Structures are given as structure tokens and as C-alpha cells.
Amino acid sequence: MYFFLRKLYNRTVNKGQKALHLCNVKGGTNMENFIFENSTKAYFGKGCVSQYLPDVLKQYGENVMLAYGGGSIKRNGIYEEITEILKAAGKTVTEFSGIMSNPVYTKVLEGAKLAKEKQIDLILAVGGGSVMDCCKAISLAAVYDGDVWDDFWMKAGTVSVSPVPLGIVMTVTGTGSEMNGGAVITNEIMKIKTGRDYPALNAQFALLDPLYTYSVPKKQMVSGSFDSLSHMMEIYFSLPNEDNVSDDINEALMRGVIRDLRKAIADPDDYTARSNLVWASTMAENRVLKLGKKTDFECHLMEHQVGAYTDCNHGCGLAVLHPPYYRHIYKDGLPKFVRFATNVWGIDPTGKTDEELALAGIDALADFIKEIGLPTTLWELGVTDKQQAEEIADTCFLSPGSYRRLTREDIREIFASAY
Amino acid sequence: MYFFLRKLYNRTVNKGQKALHLCNVKGGTNMENFIFENSTKAYFGKGCVSQYLPDVLKQYGENVMLAYGGGSIKRNGIYEEITEILKAAGKTVTEFSGIMSNPVYTKVLEGAKLAKEKQIDLILAVGGGSVMDCCKAISLAAVYDGDVWDDFWMKAGTVSVSPVPLGIVMTVTGTGSEMNGGAVITNEIMKIKTGRDYPALNAQFALLDPLYTYSVPKKQMVSGSFDSLSHMMEIYFSLPNEDNVSDDINEALMRGVIRDLRKAIADPDDYTARSNLVWASTMAENRVLKLGKKTDFECHLMEHQVGAYTDCNHGCGLAVLHPPYYRHIYKDGLPKFVRFATNVWGIDPTGKTDEELALAGIDALADFIKEIGLPTTLWELGVTDKQQAEEIADTCFLSPGSYRRLTREDIREIFASAY
């Protein structure tokens, strides 16, 4: 499937750019001016759903929409636990299931229609990033008279209505959608997939039980955690280069994810590691890391195109593209790549030039990707030949990056290296 | 002045304990369950007051209480800038000035009475921690029929009323009060000083312009930044010891404050360093670092007593007490002190025992305190002799720390070492 129309995509806003309307980016080298807000109340820890949800539900009216995806929550017991809590709370439950990966706009409209009909007081989204994103859009579409796609995803809008209150029970970690107002929606008729982060669409509450994330397969745990790491890197490798609190925190989170993912692979029942991976993933996308930063997210943009062609797993696509992308741009952002090598990977700088050090950091990332068992070539993702790699490269339209304005030829070279 | 009645103080909650009702601390060693919320919208950066305040004011009614301290804002131009913005916005301004360091409960009641009389729609607190804290209490007292001291500071209450909306323009950094609901209030009749953190008392917005903090004397900049560092250390040196995201972030912030304070001392006009110090201070107390942590804050409790006797600067008191306190307890929390030495101070562990490493970390902290020109003995703070040091020690009532339950004799020894 080829979801993107070139001209239109160029006008849309990718996941990284989502943060821009929250950050007053002026250019220059200091920590930039910014606005920070995050209204979601997060409940974190094992057993938090049964511990807190009953009380939280008292704050909302009778009609609850229980929204979820393909039904895995029925197999792992989460559905049963939540419906019993809803029943005990005396709620009238309207189910809305079948939210797909890369949720489509017609699904948003379907949910909004149902929410209106049933006069829903609370949308309870149970799932991962796709379910959360879809429900954020539904919460707005259910109270908005116009076309939300046109007014809020095709362009940056101003949310002046009060969306239907939204609560989240997270079951898959990685996207960080649980604590922001971001929603990536695909308009399957227009063939455009785009995301925006509206603070008004933040969930009112999010229940994050690390044990809920245990039921996903190992590969999903690994690729989800790499998605987190990728969010951190995409934010880190952007201006400003000067020392700033956001980058300081980012390095700490990156080191933590590397440490904890290794531990979680060695022992999937290591609660300390698993819970750290969940909270680090939330911290990566709750806007704290983006404050004062430009946040290019170029690799995410390129991966979206690979995903559009191959339907590959998002984390796997990111794993393939990051090292060749960084090898292509590191000279333009050398000081930051040197920091990455020493501060994130702990590489001894003795006797190395800055370039050698920067490359050693990228090598360490590539080695880590191999170590955790993620793919390293486009070929493994299902890209059939070099010509198709170039074809996909040509569908990428990137906004100018902090370190380099990638040309068509640059992107082709990155894809050729990744094949 | 000796502000504390022993028995009552023992029942009150110190600044560190403030976070406990937000964190479900169960004991044990994993990252504990927690609840995180922070409703304050922060506007950060140079020029942010003139850039954002006019628009922000449109969200509130006509009657604004302009609250500030001793009038320094009239000398540095901040008062003029803000009153002009308020005037241009068509607000009716009621001034409430003279908020003192360690704000007293009668001042809270005075402000609340005025806020009621003038039907205040927004309290605009312009100043540092004392002004912010006093205004948080006023925002509650102005709408609460009972006695807020009895119901919210002498014990943990439930805020079921809607406080008067509060906005903050920060002029002094260090306390971190700008992005939490914490308010340390002194009841001068009962001679009790105590703090609580109520999420409902978070300011609705906070304007943080690093340039506004330039007008304080160098000593205040240094001691304020040490206060920030102390908040970080007090949170860090508490259970759990296992790797967790909060400690990871904490180490990054500590390293950053050390780096940026050195730079700011070398060049007070270094905007990068000054702005980092402001945001790091906010991050230290916006609850993010406390998530899943026990947060003892024992050194703050001891310093409060020193301050009560000598009226010393808070950061200076903390600087004197931290090294001897840590030398006294490090064996009980050895793994964390080893981490502190290597991860915060970058000390090479080669050839060192854990104890040697831990002590080297504490030495590095003590050396840093000397380097930045803060006092290192109680004598410098005005404690007259060893007997008085012991007398002050005997007024300290600490809750059990994570690493050691300090006895009366322990505290005396710490004070003797500090004299």
C-alpha cells in the first residue's frame, strides 16, 4: 500500500513536528523559549488499574465507551478485569472494538457517531498507540460540528470545544501516546497519514501497569522499546547543540533504555526493567524532552514510507534506518554525535578524533540493534530490490533537518546503504 | 527565633514528605507505584512575560491581585513591566505587597481577606518561593470557610473547593515552587513552620524568564542553585536503590547544575547556563524526580532548625550540613553513594573500594561547596559555640530515613562535625 500523496504529505505535520506548536522555536543556539503543559494524570505501577480505576470512574457520568483493538485484551484477561470494574461502578458500557494499527479516519468517524448516539461521558481507551490515537481523535470528532480531518489534521487548528473526556489503560508500551495529545491518523481515501499533538486532546487520566505489557511477544517488547529509544534520539539529534536540560535528561533516558532492554531480554519477568521501560517511554513523549528543542524526526518520516510500502513493524523499520541515516549526517552535527558516543555509549575518547568518536557511537548503536535481534537491512523488512529502495526513498518528503537539509540524492544514498 | 514546638513539629510534614501523598510508597526495592499530575502551564524563556502574559490574562476576570514581596521588583523594572501589561489588559489591580521570607499565616489570612473583599479573579504572584507559597495558601484560604491552617497544614486535607486561580511570574530561582502545589507556611503564634503539596494548589500558569533572575546578587544565585542541587540529592539519596528512571534523570540534572553553576559564576551573563539553572530547578520540584521514590529530605529538616536559630540563608545552611550528614550515613546507603561518586562526579573507580569511592564522592561535593564560595561550618552561619550546635541538634525531629533511622546521638554527631 502506498498511502501518501506527495504534494499533500509535504504540507502535513509529522510526529516530530507535532511538538513545534508547543515550542516557540526561534532558531539560534540557546535553549529556546518553550511552553510546557501536560494535563494527564498518570497512575503508574503493578495493580494500578484495580487500585485506582474504581475511584477515578466516580468522577464521570454513567455512559462509558470501552474502546479497544483486535481483541487481544479478551485473551489476556485485561478485558475481563476492566469490564468487571465498570460493572461494579454501575456504568452503562458501549463497546467500540476493532481499532486497527494505523487507525483510519473512517474509524474515527464511526466512533464519534457512536459516542454521540450513546451520549458518552467517558471514552476508556484500552490498548497501545493506535487505540489511544484513534480515541483522541474520536473525543474531538464527537463534539465538533465540522470535519475534524480538514480542520485539525490537514492543518493546525485551535481546539475551542471541550472534547469528550478520555481515559487510557495502556497495554503496549513504546509510542508514548499515553501522556500527550498526539494522534497519528490515516485518511485512507486521501491516502494521507499525519499526526498532530493538541494539548486539549491529552487524556484526563492514564493507567500504566507494567504487568499489562508482559503479554506482548518478545519481538514486540524489543521493537516497542527501540521505538522509545528512537523518539529520544530523534529529539536529541536536533538543535540546539549547546548544553541544555532537555538533552541532559535525554541522555539519561537513552542509557536507561539500553540498560533496561538488555535486562528485560535476559529476564522478561524483571519488573524493575520492565517498569523502567514503560515510564521511560512515557517520559520520551510527554513533551519534557522536546522543551527548547527543534525535534526533526526525519528518521520517523522515512520509516513511515518504508512502512507504507512493506507494512513492516515500526520499531523494526526505525532500527534499519537509524544507523545509515546517522552515518550520512554525523559530520554536520559532529559535536552532538561525539556527545552521543561518550555520554550514551560510554566510549573512551582517548586517542580518537571527533570523527572517529562519532562513528564509534553510531557503530555502538548498530551493534546494539544486532544484539537485541532487530533487523538491519531493508531487505529483511520486505523491500524486494535496490530499485524499490530507491523508489521508496523518492516518496520521502522531509522538512529541513537541524544538521542537514537532506536532498533527494541524500535520501537515496541512505536507502541504498540500508538495503 | 525558635519557631518550633517539638511535639507539634513531629506531627507536621516537611518539604520532602510533601510528595508522599502523591506517591504510593509501599516499601520494597522496585520503582514504587506512583501517581503523577502537574497542571501548571509553564512559559519559559527570555521575554516570555511580555510575549505571553497579555494573552493569558484574557482567560481571567477583571480583578487581579498583584502580590509581591519587599519591593525589589520596583527597583529592577519588573513591577513596571507587569503593571503596564495589566493596565493594557484592562484589569482592575489590587496590590498585596510585603510578603516576607518564610511567609506567616497571618499574612495568608490578610491576603485571603483582601481577595474576598475585592472579589479577585486571579492572583498574580510575582517573586520567589516565599511569594509563591504564600499566594498558594491565599488562593485556598480565600474560598474556604474553615481554618486552612488547621485543616490543610496541620494535617493532610482534601481540597474540595476551587481555589482562586493563581498565576506566577518567577523572579528568583531555586525553590522550584513555581510548578508544584507546595506551600511552606509558618504559623508564628503556634511557632510551627510546615509545608504541604496539594496538586489543587498548583498555579494555573507560571512565567519563567531567566533574565528576571539576573537581578539577584551573586550569593543568592549560588545559594539558590545549591538549594536546587540539594532538592535533587535529598530525593536521590532515598529508596529504592535499584535502577529507576527517576534516579537516572536526577543524576543528569545534578551533573547539569554543577556544570551550569560553574559557568554562571564564571560569566553571570551566560544565558545558556542561567536558563538551564532555572529549568533544572523547576524540574527538581515538579514531582518528576520524586516518582517512585521515598524522598527523605532529612537535611532540609535539620537545616530548617538551623535557620530557625540563626536566620541563615537556606542554601547556605544546606551547604554546611550536607557533607557531614552524608559522611554519617554513607555506609548505610553505600551502593547509592558509589553511584553518586561515579555518575555525578565522574570519579574513576579504579583501585578504590566502595567505601573509598563513596567518600570520594562526598569529598567532591564538599570541594564543590568551597569552590562556589558557600559556607562550610555552622560557625559561619552564626552558631555561637558547640553547645548551641548541640542545642539545635536536639530540636531536630526526623522521620525514619531510607538508609538510617537517625538517633538523637546521630544528629548531635552530625552537628558537631558541622560546627
mmCIF file of C-alpha atoms in Angstrom, chain A residues 204-345:
data_model
loop_
_atom_site.group_PDB
_atom_site.id
_atom_site.type_symbol
_atom_site.label_atom_id
_atom_site.label_comp_id
_atom_site.label_asym_id
_atom_site.label_seq_id
_atom_site.Cartn_x
_atom_site.Cartn_y
_atom_site.Cartn_z
ATOM 1 C CA GLN A 204 -7.563 13.122 31.526
ATOM 2 C CA PHE A 205 -6.049 10.037 33.112
ATOM 3 C CA ALA A 206 -3.796 7.173 32.074
ATOM 4 C CA LEU A 207 -3.367 3.914 33.958
ATOM 5 C CA LEU A 208 0.054 2.399 33.299
ATOM 6 C CA ASP A 209 0.504 -1.078 34.709
ATOM 7 C CA PRO A 210 3.839 -2.552 33.569
ATOM 8 C CA LEU A 211 2.421 -6.044 34.123
ATOM 9 C CA TYR A 212 -0.148 -5.349 31.398
ATOM 10 C CA THR A 213 2.718 -5.005 28.931
ATOM 11 C CA TYR A 214 4.020 -8.504 29.751
ATOM 12 C CA SER A 215 1.541 -10.202 27.447
ATOM 13 C CA VAL A 216 3.046 -8.901 24.183
ATOM 14 C CA PRO A 217 5.522 -11.147 22.337
ATOM 15 C CA LYS A 218 9.234 -10.576 22.927
ATOM 16 C CA LYS A 219 9.734 -9.131 19.462
ATOM 17 C CA GLN A 220 7.069 -6.526 20.173
ATOM 18 C CA MET A 221 8.670 -5.653 23.509
ATOM 19 C CA VAL A 222 12.004 -5.160 21.799
ATOM 20 C CA SER A 223 10.702 -3.163 18.858
ATOM 21 C CA GLY A 224 8.481 -1.047 21.138
ATOM 22 C CA SER A 225 11.470 -0.211 23.314
ATOM 23 C CA PHE A 226 13.512 0.620 20.251
ATOM 24 C CA ASP A 227 10.696 2.941 19.204
ATOM 25 C CA SER A 228 11.141 4.699 22.578
ATOM 26 C CA LEU A 229 14.891 4.915 22.072
ATOM 27 C CA SER A 230 14.272 6.241 18.594
ATOM 28 C CA HIS A 231 11.986 9.002 19.924
ATOM 29 C CA MET A 232 14.773 10.007 22.272
ATOM 30 C CA MET A 233 17.417 10.009 19.517
ATOM 31 C CA GLU A 234 15.227 11.940 17.083
ATOM 32 C CA ILE A 235 14.747 14.651 19.693
ATOM 33 C CA TYR A 236 18.377 14.590 20.831
ATOM 34 C CA PHE A 237 19.862 14.941 17.357
ATOM 35 C CA SER A 238 18.464 18.367 16.660
ATOM 36 C CA LEU A 239 19.352 21.910 17.587
ATOM 37 C CA PRO A 240 20.380 23.411 19.897
ATOM 38 C CA ASN A 241 23.771 21.768 20.354
ATOM 39 C CA GLU A 242 24.603 23.789 23.456
ATOM 40 C CA ASP A 243 24.244 22.126 26.838
ATOM 41 C CA ASN A 244 20.603 22.099 27.822
ATOM 42 C CA VAL A 245 18.457 20.360 30.408
ATOM 43 C CA SER A 246 16.382 18.511 27.816
ATOM 44 C CA ASP A 247 19.444 16.837 26.278
ATOM 45 C CA ASP A 248 20.849 16.068 29.731
ATOM 46 C CA ILE A 249 17.657 14.217 30.644
ATOM 47 C CA ASN A 250 17.526 12.605 27.221
ATOM 48 C CA GLU A 251 20.988 11.038 27.603
ATOM 49 C CA ALA A 252 19.949 9.622 30.966
ATOM 50 C CA LEU A 253 16.811 8.101 29.455
ATOM 51 C CA MET A 254 18.716 6.635 26.496
ATOM 52 C CA ARG A 255 21.269 4.978 28.777
ATOM 53 C CA GLY A 256 18.388 3.680 30.869
ATOM 54 C CA VAL A 257 16.516 2.151 27.939
ATOM 55 C CA ILE A 258 19.684 0.440 26.700
ATOM 56 C CA ARG A 259 20.349 -0.958 30.189
ATOM 57 C CA ASP A 260 16.755 -1.992 30.864
ATOM 58 C CA LEU A 261 16.099 -3.528 27.452
ATOM 59 C CA ARG A 262 19.163 -5.740 27.912
ATOM 60 C CA LYS A 263 17.846 -6.784 31.315
ATOM 61 C CA ALA A 264 14.311 -7.357 30.041
ATOM 62 C CA ILE A 265 15.581 -9.554 27.203
ATOM 63 C CA ALA A 266 17.652 -11.580 29.672
ATOM 64 C CA ASP A 267 14.720 -11.886 32.065
ATOM 65 C CA PRO A 268 11.304 -10.826 30.737
ATOM 66 C CA ASP A 269 9.906 -11.033 34.280
ATOM 67 C CA ASP A 270 12.339 -8.428 35.620
ATOM 68 C CA TYR A 271 9.750 -5.973 36.921
ATOM 69 C CA THR A 272 12.316 -3.248 37.598
ATOM 70 C CA ALA A 273 13.495 -3.337 33.996
ATOM 71 C CA ARG A 274 10.022 -3.658 32.510
ATOM 72 C CA SER A 275 8.573 -0.858 34.614
ATOM 73 C CA ASN A 276 11.514 1.394 33.771
ATOM 74 C CA LEU A 277 10.928 0.738 30.065
ATOM 75 C CA VAL A 278 7.292 1.798 30.433
ATOM 76 C CA TRP A 279 7.972 5.016 32.305
ATOM 77 C CA ALA A 280 10.953 5.940 30.109
ATOM 78 C CA SER A 281 8.735 5.504 27.065
ATOM 79 C CA THR A 282 6.134 7.829 28.572
ATOM 80 C CA MET A 283 8.803 10.374 29.544
ATOM 81 C CA ALA A 284 10.164 10.326 25.985
ATOM 82 C CA GLU A 285 6.877 11.589 24.597
ATOM 83 C CA ASN A 286 5.292 13.609 27.405
ATOM 84 C CA ARG A 287 6.953 16.717 25.922
ATOM 85 C CA VAL A 288 9.645 17.096 28.631
ATOM 86 C CA LEU A 289 12.467 16.046 26.273
ATOM 87 C CA LYS A 290 11.264 18.332 23.484
ATOM 88 C CA LEU A 291 11.345 21.531 25.507
ATOM 89 C CA GLY A 292 13.550 24.063 23.815
ATOM 90 C CA LYS A 293 14.448 21.577 21.055
ATOM 91 C CA LYS A 294 13.785 21.586 17.328
ATOM 92 C CA THR A 295 12.949 17.834 17.118
ATOM 93 C CA ASP A 296 13.451 16.891 13.459
ATOM 94 C CA PHE A 297 12.081 13.309 13.456
ATOM 95 C CA GLU A 298 13.463 12.738 9.974
ATOM 96 C CA CYS A 299 14.065 9.043 10.512
ATOM 97 C CA HIS A 300 10.436 8.582 11.571
ATOM 98 C CA LEU A 301 9.330 10.285 8.376
ATOM 99 C CA MET A 302 11.454 7.978 6.264
ATOM 100 C CA GLU A 303 10.279 4.941 8.203
ATOM 101 C CA HIS A 304 6.650 5.909 7.602
ATOM 102 C CA GLN A 305 7.329 5.490 3.902
ATOM 103 C CA VAL A 306 9.012 2.124 4.363
ATOM 104 C CA GLY A 307 6.022 1.058 6.451
ATOM 105 C CA ALA A 308 3.662 2.280 3.767
ATOM 106 C CA TYR A 309 5.378 0.004 1.218
ATOM 107 C CA THR A 310 6.166 -3.046 3.325
ATOM 108 C CA ASP A 311 3.739 -2.821 6.262
ATOM 109 C CA CYS A 312 6.777 -3.570 8.451
ATOM 110 C CA ASN A 313 6.795 -3.190 12.206
ATOM 111 C CA HIS A 314 7.515 0.453 13.098
ATOM 112 C CA GLY A 315 10.359 -0.278 15.530
ATOM 113 C CA CYS A 316 11.966 -2.644 13.015
ATOM 114 C CA GLY A 317 11.839 -0.011 10.296
ATOM 115 C CA LEU A 318 13.444 2.513 12.620
ATOM 116 C CA ALA A 319 16.167 0.041 13.564
ATOM 117 C CA VAL A 320 17.104 -0.419 9.914
ATOM 118 C CA LEU A 321 17.201 3.263 9.036
ATOM 119 C CA HIS A 322 18.844 4.898 12.048
ATOM 120 C CA PRO A 323 22.486 3.817 11.578
ATOM 121 C CA PRO A 324 22.726 4.635 7.845
ATOM 122 C CA TYR A 325 20.867 7.905 8.425
ATOM 123 C CA TYR A 326 23.283 8.922 11.172
ATOM 124 C CA ARG A 327 26.339 7.832 9.169
ATOM 125 C CA HIS A 328 25.086 10.156 6.472
ATOM 126 C CA ILE A 329 24.613 13.259 8.620
ATOM 127 C CA TYR A 330 27.075 12.929 11.520
ATOM 128 C CA LYS A 331 29.658 15.290 10.076
ATOM 129 C CA ASP A 332 27.087 18.063 10.050
ATOM 130 C CA GLY A 333 26.192 17.545 13.709
ATOM 131 C CA LEU A 334 29.601 16.375 14.894
ATOM 132 C CA PRO A 335 29.623 17.775 18.462
ATOM 133 C CA LYS A 336 26.311 16.090 19.267
ATOM 134 C CA PHE A 337 27.457 12.770 17.803
ATOM 135 C CA VAL A 338 30.634 12.971 19.894
ATOM 136 C CA ARG A 339 28.483 13.530 23.000
ATOM 137 C CA PHE A 340 26.290 10.593 21.977
ATOM 138 C CA ALA A 341 29.338 8.316 21.770
ATOM 139 C CA THR A 342 30.797 9.273 25.124
ATOM 140 C CA ASN A 343 27.717 10.094 27.211
ATOM 141 C CA VAL A 344 25.306 7.451 25.949
ATOM 142 C CA TRP A 345 27.591 4.590 24.932
#
